[in-house]
Short mmCIF file of N, CA and C in Angstrom, two decimals:
data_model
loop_
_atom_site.label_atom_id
_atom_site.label_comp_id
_atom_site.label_asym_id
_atom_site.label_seq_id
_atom_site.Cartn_x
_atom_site.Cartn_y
_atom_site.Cartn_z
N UNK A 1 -15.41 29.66 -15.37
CA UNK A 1 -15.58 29.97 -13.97
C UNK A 1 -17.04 29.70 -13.59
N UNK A 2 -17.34 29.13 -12.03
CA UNK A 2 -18.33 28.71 -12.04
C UNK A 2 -18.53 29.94 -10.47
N UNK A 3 -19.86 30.42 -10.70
CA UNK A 3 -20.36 30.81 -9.63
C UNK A 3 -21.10 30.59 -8.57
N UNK A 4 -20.97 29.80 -7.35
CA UNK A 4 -21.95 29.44 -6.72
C UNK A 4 -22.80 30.36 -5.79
N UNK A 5 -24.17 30.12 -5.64
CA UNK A 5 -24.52 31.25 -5.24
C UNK A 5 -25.22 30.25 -3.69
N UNK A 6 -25.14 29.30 -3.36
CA UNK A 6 -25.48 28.53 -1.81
C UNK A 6 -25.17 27.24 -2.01
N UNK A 7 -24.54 26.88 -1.04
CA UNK A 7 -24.14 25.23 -0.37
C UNK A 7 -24.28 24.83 0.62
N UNK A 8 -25.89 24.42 0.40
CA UNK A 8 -26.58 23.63 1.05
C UNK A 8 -25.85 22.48 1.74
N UNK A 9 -24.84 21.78 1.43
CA UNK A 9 -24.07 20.41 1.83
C UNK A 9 -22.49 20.32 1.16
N UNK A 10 -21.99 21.11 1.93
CA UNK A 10 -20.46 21.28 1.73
C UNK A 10 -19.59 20.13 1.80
N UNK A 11 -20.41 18.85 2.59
CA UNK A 11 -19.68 17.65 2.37
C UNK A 11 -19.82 16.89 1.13
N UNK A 12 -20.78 17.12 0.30
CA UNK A 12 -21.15 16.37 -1.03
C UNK A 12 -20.21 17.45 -1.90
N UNK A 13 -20.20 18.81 -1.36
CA UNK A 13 -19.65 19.76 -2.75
C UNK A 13 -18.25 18.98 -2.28
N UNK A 14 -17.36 19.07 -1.57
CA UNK A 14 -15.83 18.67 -1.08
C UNK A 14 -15.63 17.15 -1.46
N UNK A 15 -17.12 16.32 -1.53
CA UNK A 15 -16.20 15.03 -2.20
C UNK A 15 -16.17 15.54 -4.10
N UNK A 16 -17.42 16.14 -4.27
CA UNK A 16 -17.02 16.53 -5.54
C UNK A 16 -15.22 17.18 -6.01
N UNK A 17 -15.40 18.20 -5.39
CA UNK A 17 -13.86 18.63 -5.04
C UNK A 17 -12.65 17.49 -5.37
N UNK A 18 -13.01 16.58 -4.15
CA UNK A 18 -11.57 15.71 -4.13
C UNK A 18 -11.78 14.76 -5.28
N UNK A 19 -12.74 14.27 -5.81
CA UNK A 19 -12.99 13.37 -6.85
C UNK A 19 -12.82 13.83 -8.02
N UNK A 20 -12.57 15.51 -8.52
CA UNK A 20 -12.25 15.96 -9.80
C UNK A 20 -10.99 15.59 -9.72
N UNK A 21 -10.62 15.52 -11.59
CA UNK A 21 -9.15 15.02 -11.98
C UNK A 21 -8.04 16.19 -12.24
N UNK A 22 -8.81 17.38 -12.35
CA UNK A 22 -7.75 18.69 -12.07
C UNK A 22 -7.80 19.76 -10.63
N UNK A 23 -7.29 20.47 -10.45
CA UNK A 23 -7.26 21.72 -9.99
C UNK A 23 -8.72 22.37 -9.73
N UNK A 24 -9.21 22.55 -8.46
CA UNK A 24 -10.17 23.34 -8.48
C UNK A 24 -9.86 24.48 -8.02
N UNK A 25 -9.86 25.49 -7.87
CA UNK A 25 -9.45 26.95 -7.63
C UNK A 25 -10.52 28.04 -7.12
N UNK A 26 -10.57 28.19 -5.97
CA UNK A 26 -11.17 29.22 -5.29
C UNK A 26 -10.63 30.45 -5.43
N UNK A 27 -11.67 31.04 -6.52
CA UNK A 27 -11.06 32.60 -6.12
C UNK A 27 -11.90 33.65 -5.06
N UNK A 28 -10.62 34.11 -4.17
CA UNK A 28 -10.32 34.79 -3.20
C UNK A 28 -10.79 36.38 -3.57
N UNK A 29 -11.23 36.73 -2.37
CA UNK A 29 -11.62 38.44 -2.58
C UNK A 29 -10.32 39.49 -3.27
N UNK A 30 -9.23 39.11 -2.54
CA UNK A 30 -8.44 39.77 -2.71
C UNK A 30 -7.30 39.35 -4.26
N UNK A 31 -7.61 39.03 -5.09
CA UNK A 31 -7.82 38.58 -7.00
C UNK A 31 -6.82 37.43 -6.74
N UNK A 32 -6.80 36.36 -5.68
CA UNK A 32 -6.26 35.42 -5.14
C UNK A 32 -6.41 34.06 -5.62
N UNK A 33 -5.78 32.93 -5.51
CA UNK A 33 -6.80 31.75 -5.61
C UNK A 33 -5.92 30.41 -4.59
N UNK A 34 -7.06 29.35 -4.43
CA UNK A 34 -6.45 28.64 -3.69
C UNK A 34 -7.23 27.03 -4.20
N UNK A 35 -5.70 26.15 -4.11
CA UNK A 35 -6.52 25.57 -4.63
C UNK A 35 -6.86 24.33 -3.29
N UNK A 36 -8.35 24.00 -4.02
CA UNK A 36 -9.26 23.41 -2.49
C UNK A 36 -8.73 21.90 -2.45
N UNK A 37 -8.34 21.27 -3.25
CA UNK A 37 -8.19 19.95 -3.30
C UNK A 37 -6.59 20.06 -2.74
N UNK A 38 -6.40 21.00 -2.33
CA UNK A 38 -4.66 21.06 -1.56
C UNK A 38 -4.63 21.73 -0.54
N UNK A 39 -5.63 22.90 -0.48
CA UNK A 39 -5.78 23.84 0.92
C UNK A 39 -6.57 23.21 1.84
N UNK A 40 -6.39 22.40 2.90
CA UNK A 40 -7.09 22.04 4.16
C UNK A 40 -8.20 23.00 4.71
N UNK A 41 -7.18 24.59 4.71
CA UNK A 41 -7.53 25.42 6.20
C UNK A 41 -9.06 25.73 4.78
N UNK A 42 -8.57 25.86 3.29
CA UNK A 42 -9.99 26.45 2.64
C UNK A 42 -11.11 25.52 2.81
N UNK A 43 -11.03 24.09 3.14
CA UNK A 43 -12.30 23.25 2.76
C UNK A 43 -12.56 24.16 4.09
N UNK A 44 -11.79 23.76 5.11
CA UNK A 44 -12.19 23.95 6.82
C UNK A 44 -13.34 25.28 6.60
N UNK A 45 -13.09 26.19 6.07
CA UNK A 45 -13.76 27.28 6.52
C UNK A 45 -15.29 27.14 5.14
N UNK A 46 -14.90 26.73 4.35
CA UNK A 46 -16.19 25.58 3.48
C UNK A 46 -16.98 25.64 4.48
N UNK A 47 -16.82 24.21 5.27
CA UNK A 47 -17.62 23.72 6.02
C UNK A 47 -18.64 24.48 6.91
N UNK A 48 -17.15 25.66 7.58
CA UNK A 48 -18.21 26.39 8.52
C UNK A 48 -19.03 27.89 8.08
N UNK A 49 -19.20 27.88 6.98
CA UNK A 49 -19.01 29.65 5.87
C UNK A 49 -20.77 29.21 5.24
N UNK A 50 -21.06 30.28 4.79
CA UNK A 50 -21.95 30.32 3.65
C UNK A 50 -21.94 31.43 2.91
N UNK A 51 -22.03 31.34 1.38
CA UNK A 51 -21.35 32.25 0.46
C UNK A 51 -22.32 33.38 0.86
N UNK A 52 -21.54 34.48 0.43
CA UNK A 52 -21.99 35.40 0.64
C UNK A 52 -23.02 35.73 -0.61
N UNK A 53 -23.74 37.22 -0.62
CA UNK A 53 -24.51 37.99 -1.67
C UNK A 53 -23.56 37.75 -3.34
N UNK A 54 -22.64 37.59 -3.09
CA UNK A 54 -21.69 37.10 -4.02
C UNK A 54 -21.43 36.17 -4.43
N UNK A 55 -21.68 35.01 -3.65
CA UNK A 55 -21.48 33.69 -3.69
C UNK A 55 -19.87 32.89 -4.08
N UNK A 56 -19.79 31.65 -4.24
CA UNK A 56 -18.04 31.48 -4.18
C UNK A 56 -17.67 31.41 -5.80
N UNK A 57 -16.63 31.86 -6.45
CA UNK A 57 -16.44 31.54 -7.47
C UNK A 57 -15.40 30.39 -7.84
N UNK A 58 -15.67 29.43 -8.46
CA UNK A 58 -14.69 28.43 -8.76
C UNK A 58 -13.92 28.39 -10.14
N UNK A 59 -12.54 28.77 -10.42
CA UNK A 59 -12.13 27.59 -11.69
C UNK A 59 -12.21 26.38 -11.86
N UNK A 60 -12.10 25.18 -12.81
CA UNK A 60 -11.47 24.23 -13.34
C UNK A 60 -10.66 24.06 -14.15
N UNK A 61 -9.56 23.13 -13.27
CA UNK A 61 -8.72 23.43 -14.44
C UNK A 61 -8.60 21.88 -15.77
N UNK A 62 -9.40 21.00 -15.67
CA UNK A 62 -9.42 19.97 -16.20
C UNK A 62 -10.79 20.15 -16.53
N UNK A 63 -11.43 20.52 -17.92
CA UNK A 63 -12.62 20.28 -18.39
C UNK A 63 -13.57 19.25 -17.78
N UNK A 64 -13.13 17.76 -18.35
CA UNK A 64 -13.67 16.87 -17.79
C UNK A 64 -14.15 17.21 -16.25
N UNK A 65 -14.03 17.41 -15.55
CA UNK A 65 -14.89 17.79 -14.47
C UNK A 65 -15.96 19.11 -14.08
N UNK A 66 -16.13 19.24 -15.32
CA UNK A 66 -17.38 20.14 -15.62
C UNK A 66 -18.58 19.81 -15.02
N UNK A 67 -19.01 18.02 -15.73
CA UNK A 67 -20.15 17.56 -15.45
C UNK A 67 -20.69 17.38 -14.06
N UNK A 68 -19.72 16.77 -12.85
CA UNK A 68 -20.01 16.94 -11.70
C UNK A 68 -20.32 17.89 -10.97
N UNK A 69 -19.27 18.86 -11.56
CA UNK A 69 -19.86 20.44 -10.53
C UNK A 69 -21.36 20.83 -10.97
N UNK A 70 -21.52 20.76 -12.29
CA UNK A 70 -22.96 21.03 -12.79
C UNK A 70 -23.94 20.36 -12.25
N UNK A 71 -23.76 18.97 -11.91
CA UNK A 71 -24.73 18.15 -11.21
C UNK A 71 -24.98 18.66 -10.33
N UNK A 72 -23.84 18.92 -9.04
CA UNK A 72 -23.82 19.37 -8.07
C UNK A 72 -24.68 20.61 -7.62
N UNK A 73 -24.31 21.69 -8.79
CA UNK A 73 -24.76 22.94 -8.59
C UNK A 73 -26.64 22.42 -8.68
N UNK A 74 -27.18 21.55 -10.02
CA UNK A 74 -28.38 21.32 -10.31
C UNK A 74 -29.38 21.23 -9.21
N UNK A 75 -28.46 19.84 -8.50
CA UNK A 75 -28.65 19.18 -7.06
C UNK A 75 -28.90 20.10 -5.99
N UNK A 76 -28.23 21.05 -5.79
CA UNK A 76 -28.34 22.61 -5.07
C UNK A 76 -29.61 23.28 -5.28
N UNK A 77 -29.49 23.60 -6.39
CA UNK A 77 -30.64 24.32 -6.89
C UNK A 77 -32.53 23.50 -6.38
N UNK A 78 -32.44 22.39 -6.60
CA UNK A 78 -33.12 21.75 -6.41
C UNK A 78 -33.69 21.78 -4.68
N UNK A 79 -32.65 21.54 -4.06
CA UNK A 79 -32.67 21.70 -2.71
C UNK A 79 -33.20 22.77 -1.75
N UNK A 80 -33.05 23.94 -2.83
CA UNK A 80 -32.99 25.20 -2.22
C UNK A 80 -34.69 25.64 -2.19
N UNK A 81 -35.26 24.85 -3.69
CA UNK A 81 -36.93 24.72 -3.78
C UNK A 81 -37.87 24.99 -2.45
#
């Protein structure tokens, strides 16, 4: 599980999203999950949201797409400097 704690550019995190080869999985407050590469209305509110004190938590469900989210998150981090 990956924790994000700000997304700076929700359109670079969402092509990440659609370009992984499994399941990405948003888990939901309520011990929920959804998955983003199939839920529309979840990117939608992506776009307009910023994580909270909590930040968003993600599964994967295909290893191989480890490396991108990590970039991603790096790339974040960097940004936030």
């Amino acid at each position: 599980m990956f924790r994000i704690m700000m997304l700076p550019d929700a359109e670079n995190f969402l092509n990440v999203v659609q370009h992984s080869r499994g399941q990405v999985l948003l888990h939901l407050p309520d011990k929920t999950f959804c998955d983003l590469k199939r839920d529309n209305t979840a990117r939608q509110m992506l776009r307009a949201m910023r994580p909270s004190q909590e930040g968003l938590c993600i599964s994967l469900s295909d290893a191989r797409d480890v490396p991108a989210f990590l970039d991603y998150m790096i790339g974040s981090a960097r940004q936030g400097q």
